[in-house]
Short mmCIF file of C-alpha atoms and ligand atoms in Angstrom, two decimals:
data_model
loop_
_atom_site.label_atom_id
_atom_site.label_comp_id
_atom_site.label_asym_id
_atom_site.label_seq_id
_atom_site.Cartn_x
_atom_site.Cartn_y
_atom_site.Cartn_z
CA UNK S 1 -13.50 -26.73 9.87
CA UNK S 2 -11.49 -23.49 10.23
CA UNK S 3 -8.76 -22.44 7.57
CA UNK S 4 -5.46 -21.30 9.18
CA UNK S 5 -3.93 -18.71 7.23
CA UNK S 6 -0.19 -20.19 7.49
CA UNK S 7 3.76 -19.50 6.65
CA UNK S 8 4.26 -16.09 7.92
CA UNK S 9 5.63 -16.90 11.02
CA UNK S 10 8.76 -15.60 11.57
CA UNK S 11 8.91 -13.72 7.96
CA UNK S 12 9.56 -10.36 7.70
CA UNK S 13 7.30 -7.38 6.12
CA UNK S 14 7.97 -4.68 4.88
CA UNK S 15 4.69 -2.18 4.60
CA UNK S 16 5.44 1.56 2.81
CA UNK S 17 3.43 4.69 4.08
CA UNK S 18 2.51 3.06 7.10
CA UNK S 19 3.13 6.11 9.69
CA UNK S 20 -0.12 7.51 10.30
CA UNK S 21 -2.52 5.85 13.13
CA UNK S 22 -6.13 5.78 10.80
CA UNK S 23 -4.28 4.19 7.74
CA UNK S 24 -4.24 1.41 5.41
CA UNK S 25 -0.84 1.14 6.28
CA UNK S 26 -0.93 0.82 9.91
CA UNK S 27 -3.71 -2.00 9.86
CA UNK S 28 -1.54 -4.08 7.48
CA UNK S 29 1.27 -3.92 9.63
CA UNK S 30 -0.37 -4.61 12.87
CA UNK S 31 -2.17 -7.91 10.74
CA UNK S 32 0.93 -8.71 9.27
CA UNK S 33 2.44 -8.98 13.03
CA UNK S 34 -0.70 -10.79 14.36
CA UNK S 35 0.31 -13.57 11.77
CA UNK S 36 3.66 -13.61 12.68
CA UNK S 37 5.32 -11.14 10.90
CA UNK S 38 8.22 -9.06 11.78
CA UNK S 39 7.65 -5.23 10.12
CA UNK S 40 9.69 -2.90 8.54
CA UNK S 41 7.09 0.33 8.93
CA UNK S 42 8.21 3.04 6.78
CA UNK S 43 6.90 6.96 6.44
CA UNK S 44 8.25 9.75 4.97
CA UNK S 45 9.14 13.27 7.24
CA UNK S 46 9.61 15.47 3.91
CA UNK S 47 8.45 16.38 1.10
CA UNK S 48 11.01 15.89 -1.49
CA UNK S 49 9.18 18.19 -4.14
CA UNK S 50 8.58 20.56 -2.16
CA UNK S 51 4.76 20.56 -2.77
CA UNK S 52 2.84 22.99 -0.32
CA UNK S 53 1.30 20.60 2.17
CA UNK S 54 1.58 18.54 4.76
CA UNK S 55 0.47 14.99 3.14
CA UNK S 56 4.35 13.92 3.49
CA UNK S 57 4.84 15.16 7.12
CA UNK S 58 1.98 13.74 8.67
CA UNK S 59 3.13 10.16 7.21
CA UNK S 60 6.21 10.28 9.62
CA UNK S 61 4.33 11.19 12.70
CA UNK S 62 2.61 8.19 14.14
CA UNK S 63 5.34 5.66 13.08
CA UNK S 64 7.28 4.80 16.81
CA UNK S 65 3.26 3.93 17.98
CA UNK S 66 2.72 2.19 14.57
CA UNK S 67 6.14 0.25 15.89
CA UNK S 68 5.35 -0.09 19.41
CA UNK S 69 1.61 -1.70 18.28
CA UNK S 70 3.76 -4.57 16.45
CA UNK S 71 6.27 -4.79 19.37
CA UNK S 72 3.40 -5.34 21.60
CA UNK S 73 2.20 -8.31 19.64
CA UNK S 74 5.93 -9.98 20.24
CA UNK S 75 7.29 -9.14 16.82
CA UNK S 76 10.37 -7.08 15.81
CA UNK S 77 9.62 -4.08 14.30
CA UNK S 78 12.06 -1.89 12.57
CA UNK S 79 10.70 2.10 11.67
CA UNK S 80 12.25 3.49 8.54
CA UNK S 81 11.92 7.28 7.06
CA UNK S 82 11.73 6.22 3.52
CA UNK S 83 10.79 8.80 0.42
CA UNK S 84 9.29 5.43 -2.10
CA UNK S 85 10.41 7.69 -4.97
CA UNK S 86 13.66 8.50 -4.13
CA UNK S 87 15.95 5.23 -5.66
CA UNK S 88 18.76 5.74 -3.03
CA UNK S 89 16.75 6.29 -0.35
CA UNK S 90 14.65 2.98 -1.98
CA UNK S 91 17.89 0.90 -1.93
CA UNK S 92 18.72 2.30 2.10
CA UNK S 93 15.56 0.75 3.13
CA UNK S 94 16.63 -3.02 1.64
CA UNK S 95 19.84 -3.01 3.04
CA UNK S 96 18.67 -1.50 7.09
CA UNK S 97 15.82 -4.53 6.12
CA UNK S 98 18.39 -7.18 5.82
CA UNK S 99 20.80 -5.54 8.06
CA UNK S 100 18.75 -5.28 11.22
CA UNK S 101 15.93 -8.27 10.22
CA UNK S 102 18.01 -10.42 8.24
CA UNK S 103 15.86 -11.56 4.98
CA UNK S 104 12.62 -10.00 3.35
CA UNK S 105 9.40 -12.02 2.63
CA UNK S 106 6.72 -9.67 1.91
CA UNK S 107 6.18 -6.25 0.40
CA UNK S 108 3.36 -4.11 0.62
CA UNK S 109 3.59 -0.84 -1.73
CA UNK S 110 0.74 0.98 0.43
CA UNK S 111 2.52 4.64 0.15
CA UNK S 112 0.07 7.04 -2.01
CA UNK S 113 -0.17 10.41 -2.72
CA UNK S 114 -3.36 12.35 -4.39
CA UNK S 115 -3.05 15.83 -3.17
CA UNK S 116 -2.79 18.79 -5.91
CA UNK S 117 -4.25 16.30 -8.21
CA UNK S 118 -7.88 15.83 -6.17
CA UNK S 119 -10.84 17.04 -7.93
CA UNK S 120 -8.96 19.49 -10.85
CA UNK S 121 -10.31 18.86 -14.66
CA UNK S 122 -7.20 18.03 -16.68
CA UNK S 123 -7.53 20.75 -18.39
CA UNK S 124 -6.64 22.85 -15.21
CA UNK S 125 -3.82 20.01 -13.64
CA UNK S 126 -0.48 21.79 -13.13
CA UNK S 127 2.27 19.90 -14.51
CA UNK S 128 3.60 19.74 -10.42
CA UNK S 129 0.77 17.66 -9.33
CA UNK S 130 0.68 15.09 -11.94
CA UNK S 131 4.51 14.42 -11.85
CA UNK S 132 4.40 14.23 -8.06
CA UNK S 133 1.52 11.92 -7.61
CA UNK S 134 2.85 9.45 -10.39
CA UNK S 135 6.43 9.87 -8.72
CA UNK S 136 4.80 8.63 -5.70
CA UNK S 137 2.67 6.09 -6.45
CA UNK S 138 3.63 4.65 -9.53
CA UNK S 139 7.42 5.35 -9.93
CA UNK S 140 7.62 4.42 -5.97
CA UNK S 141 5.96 0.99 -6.37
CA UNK S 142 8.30 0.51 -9.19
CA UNK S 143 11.58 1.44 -7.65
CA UNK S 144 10.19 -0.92 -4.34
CA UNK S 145 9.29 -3.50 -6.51
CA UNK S 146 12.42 -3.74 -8.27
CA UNK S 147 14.97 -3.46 -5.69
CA UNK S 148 13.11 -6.06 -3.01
CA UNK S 149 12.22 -8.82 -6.08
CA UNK S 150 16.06 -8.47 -7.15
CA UNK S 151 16.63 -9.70 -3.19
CA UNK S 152 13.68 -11.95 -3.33
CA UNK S 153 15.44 -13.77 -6.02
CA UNK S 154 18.63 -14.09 -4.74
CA UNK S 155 17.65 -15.20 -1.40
CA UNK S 156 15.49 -18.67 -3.42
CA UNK S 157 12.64 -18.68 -1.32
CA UNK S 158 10.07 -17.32 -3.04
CA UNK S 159 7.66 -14.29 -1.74
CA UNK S 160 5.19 -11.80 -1.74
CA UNK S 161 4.67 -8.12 -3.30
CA UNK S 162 1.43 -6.80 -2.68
CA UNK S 163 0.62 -3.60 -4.17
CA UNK S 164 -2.19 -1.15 -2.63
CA UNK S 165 -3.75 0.40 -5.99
CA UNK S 166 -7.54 1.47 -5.92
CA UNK S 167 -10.91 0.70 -7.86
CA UNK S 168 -10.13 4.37 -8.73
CA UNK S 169 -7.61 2.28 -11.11
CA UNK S 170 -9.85 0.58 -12.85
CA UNK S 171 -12.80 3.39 -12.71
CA UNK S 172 -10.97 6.45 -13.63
CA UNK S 173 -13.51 9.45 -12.56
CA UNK S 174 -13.41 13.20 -13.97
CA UNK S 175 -11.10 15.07 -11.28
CA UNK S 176 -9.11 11.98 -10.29
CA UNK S 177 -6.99 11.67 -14.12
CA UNK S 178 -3.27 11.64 -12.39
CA UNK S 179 -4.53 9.34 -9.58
CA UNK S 180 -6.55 7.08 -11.44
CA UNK S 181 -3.32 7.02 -14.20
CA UNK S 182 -0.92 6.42 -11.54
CA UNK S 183 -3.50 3.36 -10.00
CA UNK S 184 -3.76 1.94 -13.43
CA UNK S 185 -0.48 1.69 -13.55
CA UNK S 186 -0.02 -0.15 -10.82
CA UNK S 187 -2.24 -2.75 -12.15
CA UNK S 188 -0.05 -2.77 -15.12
CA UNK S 189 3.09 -3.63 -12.70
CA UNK S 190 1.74 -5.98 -10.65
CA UNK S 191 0.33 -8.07 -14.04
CA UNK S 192 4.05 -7.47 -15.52
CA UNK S 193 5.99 -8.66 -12.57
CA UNK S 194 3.69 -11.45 -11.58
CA UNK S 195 4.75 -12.87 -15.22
CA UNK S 196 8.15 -12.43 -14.53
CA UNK S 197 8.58 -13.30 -10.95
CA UNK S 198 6.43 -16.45 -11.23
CA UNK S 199 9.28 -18.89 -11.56
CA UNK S 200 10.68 -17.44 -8.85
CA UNK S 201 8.02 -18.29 -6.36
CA UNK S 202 7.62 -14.88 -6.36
CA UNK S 203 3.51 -14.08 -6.36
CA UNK S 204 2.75 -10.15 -7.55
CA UNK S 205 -0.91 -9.02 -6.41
CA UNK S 206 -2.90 -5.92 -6.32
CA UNK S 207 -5.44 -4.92 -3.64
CA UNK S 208 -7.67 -2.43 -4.88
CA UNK S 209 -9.54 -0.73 -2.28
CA UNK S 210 -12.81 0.83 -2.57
CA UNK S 211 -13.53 4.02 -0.02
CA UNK S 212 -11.90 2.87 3.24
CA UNK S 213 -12.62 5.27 6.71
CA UNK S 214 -9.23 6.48 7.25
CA UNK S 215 -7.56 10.30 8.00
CA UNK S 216 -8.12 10.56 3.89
CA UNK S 217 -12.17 11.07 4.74
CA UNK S 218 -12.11 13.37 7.05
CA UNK S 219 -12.69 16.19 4.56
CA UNK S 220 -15.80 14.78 3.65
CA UNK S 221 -19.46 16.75 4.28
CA UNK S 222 -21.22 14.31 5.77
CA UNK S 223 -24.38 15.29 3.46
CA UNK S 224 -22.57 14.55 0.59
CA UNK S 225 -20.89 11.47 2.05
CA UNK S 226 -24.39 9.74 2.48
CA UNK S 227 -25.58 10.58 -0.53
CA UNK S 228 -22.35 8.57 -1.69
CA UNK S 229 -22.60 6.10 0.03
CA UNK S 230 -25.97 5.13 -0.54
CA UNK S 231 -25.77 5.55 -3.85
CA UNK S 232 -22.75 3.54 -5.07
CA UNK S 233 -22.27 1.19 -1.85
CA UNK S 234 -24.27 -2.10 -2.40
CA UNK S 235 -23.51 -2.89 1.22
CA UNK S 236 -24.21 0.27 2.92
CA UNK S 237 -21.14 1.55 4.65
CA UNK S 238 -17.16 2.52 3.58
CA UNK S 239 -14.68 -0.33 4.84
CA UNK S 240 -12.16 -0.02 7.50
CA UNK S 241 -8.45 -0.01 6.93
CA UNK S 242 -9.13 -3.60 8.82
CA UNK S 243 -10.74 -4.97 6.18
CA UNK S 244 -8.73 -4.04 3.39
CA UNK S 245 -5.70 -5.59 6.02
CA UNK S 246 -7.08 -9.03 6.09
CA UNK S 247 -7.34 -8.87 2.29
CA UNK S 248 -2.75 -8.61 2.29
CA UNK S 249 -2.56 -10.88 4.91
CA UNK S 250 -4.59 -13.35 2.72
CA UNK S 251 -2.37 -12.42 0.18
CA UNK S 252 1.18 -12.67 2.43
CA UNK S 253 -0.03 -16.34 3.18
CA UNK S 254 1.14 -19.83 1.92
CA UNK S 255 -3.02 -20.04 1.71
CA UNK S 256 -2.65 -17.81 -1.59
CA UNK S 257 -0.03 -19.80 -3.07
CA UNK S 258 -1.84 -20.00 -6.31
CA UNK S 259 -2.88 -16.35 -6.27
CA UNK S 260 -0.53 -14.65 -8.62
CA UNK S 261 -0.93 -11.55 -11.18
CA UNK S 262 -4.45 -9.96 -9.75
CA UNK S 263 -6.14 -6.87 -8.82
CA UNK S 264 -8.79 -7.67 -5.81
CA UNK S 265 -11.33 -5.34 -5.42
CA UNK S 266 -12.42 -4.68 -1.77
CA UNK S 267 -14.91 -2.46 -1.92
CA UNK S 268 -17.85 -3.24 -0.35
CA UNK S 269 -19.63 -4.55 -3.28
CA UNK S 270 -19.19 -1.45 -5.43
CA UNK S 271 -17.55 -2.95 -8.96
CA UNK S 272 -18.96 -5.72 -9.34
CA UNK S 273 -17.83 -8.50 -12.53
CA UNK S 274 -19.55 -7.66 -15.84
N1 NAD Y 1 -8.67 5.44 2.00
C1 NAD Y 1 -9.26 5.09 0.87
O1 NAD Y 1 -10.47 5.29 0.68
C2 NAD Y 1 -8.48 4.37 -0.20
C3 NAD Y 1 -9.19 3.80 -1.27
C4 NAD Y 1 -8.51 3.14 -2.26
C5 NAD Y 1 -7.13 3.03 -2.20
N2 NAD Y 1 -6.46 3.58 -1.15
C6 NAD Y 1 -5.01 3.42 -1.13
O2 NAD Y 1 -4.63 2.84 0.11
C7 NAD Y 1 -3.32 3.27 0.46
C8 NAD Y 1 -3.31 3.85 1.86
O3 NAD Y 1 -4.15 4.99 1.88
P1 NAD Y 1 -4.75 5.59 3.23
O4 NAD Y 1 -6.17 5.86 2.97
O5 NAD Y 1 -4.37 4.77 4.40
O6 NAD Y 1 -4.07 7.03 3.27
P2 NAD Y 1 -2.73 7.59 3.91
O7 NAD Y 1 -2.55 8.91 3.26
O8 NAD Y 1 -2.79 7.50 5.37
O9 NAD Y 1 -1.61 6.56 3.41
C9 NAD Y 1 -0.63 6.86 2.45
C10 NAD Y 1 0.71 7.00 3.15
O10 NAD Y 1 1.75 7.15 2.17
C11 NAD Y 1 2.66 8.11 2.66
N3 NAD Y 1 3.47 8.71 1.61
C12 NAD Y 1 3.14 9.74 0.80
N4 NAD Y 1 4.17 10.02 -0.01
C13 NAD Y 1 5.16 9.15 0.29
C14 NAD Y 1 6.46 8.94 -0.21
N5 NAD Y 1 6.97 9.70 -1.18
N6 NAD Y 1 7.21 7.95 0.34
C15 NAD Y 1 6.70 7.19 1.32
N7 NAD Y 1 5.47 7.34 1.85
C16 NAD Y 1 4.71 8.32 1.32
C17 NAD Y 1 1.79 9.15 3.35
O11 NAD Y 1 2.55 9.94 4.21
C18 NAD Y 1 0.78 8.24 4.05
O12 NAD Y 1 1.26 7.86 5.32
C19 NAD Y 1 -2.90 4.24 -0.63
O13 NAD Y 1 -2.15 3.54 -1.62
C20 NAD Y 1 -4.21 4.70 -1.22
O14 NAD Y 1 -4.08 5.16 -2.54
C21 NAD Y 1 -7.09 4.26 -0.15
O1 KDG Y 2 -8.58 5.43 -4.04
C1 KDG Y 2 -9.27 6.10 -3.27
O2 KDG Y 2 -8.80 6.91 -2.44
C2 KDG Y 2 -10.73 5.92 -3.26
O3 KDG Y 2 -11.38 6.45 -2.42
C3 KDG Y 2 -11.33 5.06 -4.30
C4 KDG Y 2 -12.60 5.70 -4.75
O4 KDG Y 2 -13.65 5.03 -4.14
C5 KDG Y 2 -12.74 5.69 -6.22
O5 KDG Y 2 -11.69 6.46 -6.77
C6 KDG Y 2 -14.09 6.22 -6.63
O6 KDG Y 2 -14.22 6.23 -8.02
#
């Protein structure tokens, strides 16, 4: 017998931070269209903090091939500049999403930040860096979740948030505090709204991703990165953005009906239930 994930056909997706070709982001929306989806990809061009990098930049610059990849699979796709933590710019996005697609059905809150809050002690985090990766992640999946459930609700036919957090949220490591905070706290938010949005047909979930090969590794010694891997990865390997991918479209599906209010880990075996 084969299961046949079912009932996205013809929805419409909406998947943040999805503008860079070796992301999380871009492998949800290309699933998402597979199943039937049409996709709203979003990406941001600046940085609205100002913070000296690039992180924000780079997230704009694969999004027309991110588009044409969902085109390609017969599906509409609709690319969006979209700063997650800016509330107008947050409120933009739902109305060009029922403008141009005309209704919403699932939500992925995939845009992240970590940079100026990677590897520094507390004790040495600059007030910057902690406001801009919880403005991001945390303040962005709220503003996201807020505005598309108020639509979900009025349009009656139930739906799907899915928010990308991280095990990272649920094992905070020295070097990782405004990360880790801001992944917690998207656990938080997706238990919260899952209790709220429940008699709405609404499900809330959490996908919480252990080390996944995409353009955030590429930093990475690779002495260092096997001594990682083999020593906290019971099946050997990181995942690929792929894998976490099949894990939202699960989620997206009328197959997770009863799925409501969790944080999955997909991590290759590396928390494991206690
Ligand atoms: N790669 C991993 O090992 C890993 C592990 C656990 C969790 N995650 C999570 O998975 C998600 C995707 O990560 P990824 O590895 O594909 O990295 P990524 O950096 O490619 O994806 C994050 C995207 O968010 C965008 N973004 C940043 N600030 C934004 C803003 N203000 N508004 C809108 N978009 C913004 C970035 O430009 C980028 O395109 C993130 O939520 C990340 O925390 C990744
Ligand atoms: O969230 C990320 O970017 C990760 O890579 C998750 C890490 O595996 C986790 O924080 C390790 O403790």
């Amino acid at each position: 017998m084969t299961v046949e994930l079912t009932g996205l056909d013809g929805k419409v997706a909406v998947v943040t931070g999805a503008g860079r070709m070796r992301s999380i982001g871009r492998a949800i929306a290309v699933e998402l269209a597979r199943a039937g989806c049409d996709v709203v990809i979003t990406g941001t061009g600046r940085d609205p903090s100002g913070y000296p990098d690039d992180e924000q930049a780079a997230g704009w610059r694969d999004i027309d091939s991110v588009a044409e990849e969902v085109r390609a699979l017969g599906r509409r796709a609709l690319p969006v500049v979209c700063d997650v933590s800016d509330e107008v710019a947050v409120e933009d996005l739902l109305a060009r999403t029922v403008d141009e697609l005309g209704r919403v059905d699932v939500v992925v809150n995939n845009a992240a930040a970590s940079r100026g809050g990677d590897r520094v002690p507390v004790v040495d985090l600059e007030v910057e860096a902690w406001d801009r990766v919880l403005a991001i992640n945390l303040r962005g999946t709220f503003l996201m979740t807020r505005a598309f459930a108020r639509h979900l609700v009025v349009q009656g036919e139930g739906g799907s948030i899915i928010n990308i957090s991280s095990i990272g949220g649920k094992l905070s490591g020295a070097g990782t505090a405004a990360y880790s905070a801001s992944k917690a706290g998207v656990q938080s938010l997706t238990s919260s709204t899952a209790k709220e949005l429940g008699k709405h047909r609404i499900r809330v979930n959490a996908i919480c991703p252990g080390v996944t090969e995409t353009g955030r590794l590429d930093d990475q010694s690779s002495e260092t990165w096997q001594a990682y891997v083999a020593a906290n990865l019971p099946l050997g390997r990181v995942g690929t953005p792929q894998e976490v991918a099949y894990a939202a479209v699960f989620l997206a599906s009328d197959q997770a009906a009863w799925v409501s209010g969790q944080a999955w880990n997909v991590d290759g075996g590396q928390l494991t239930v206690r």
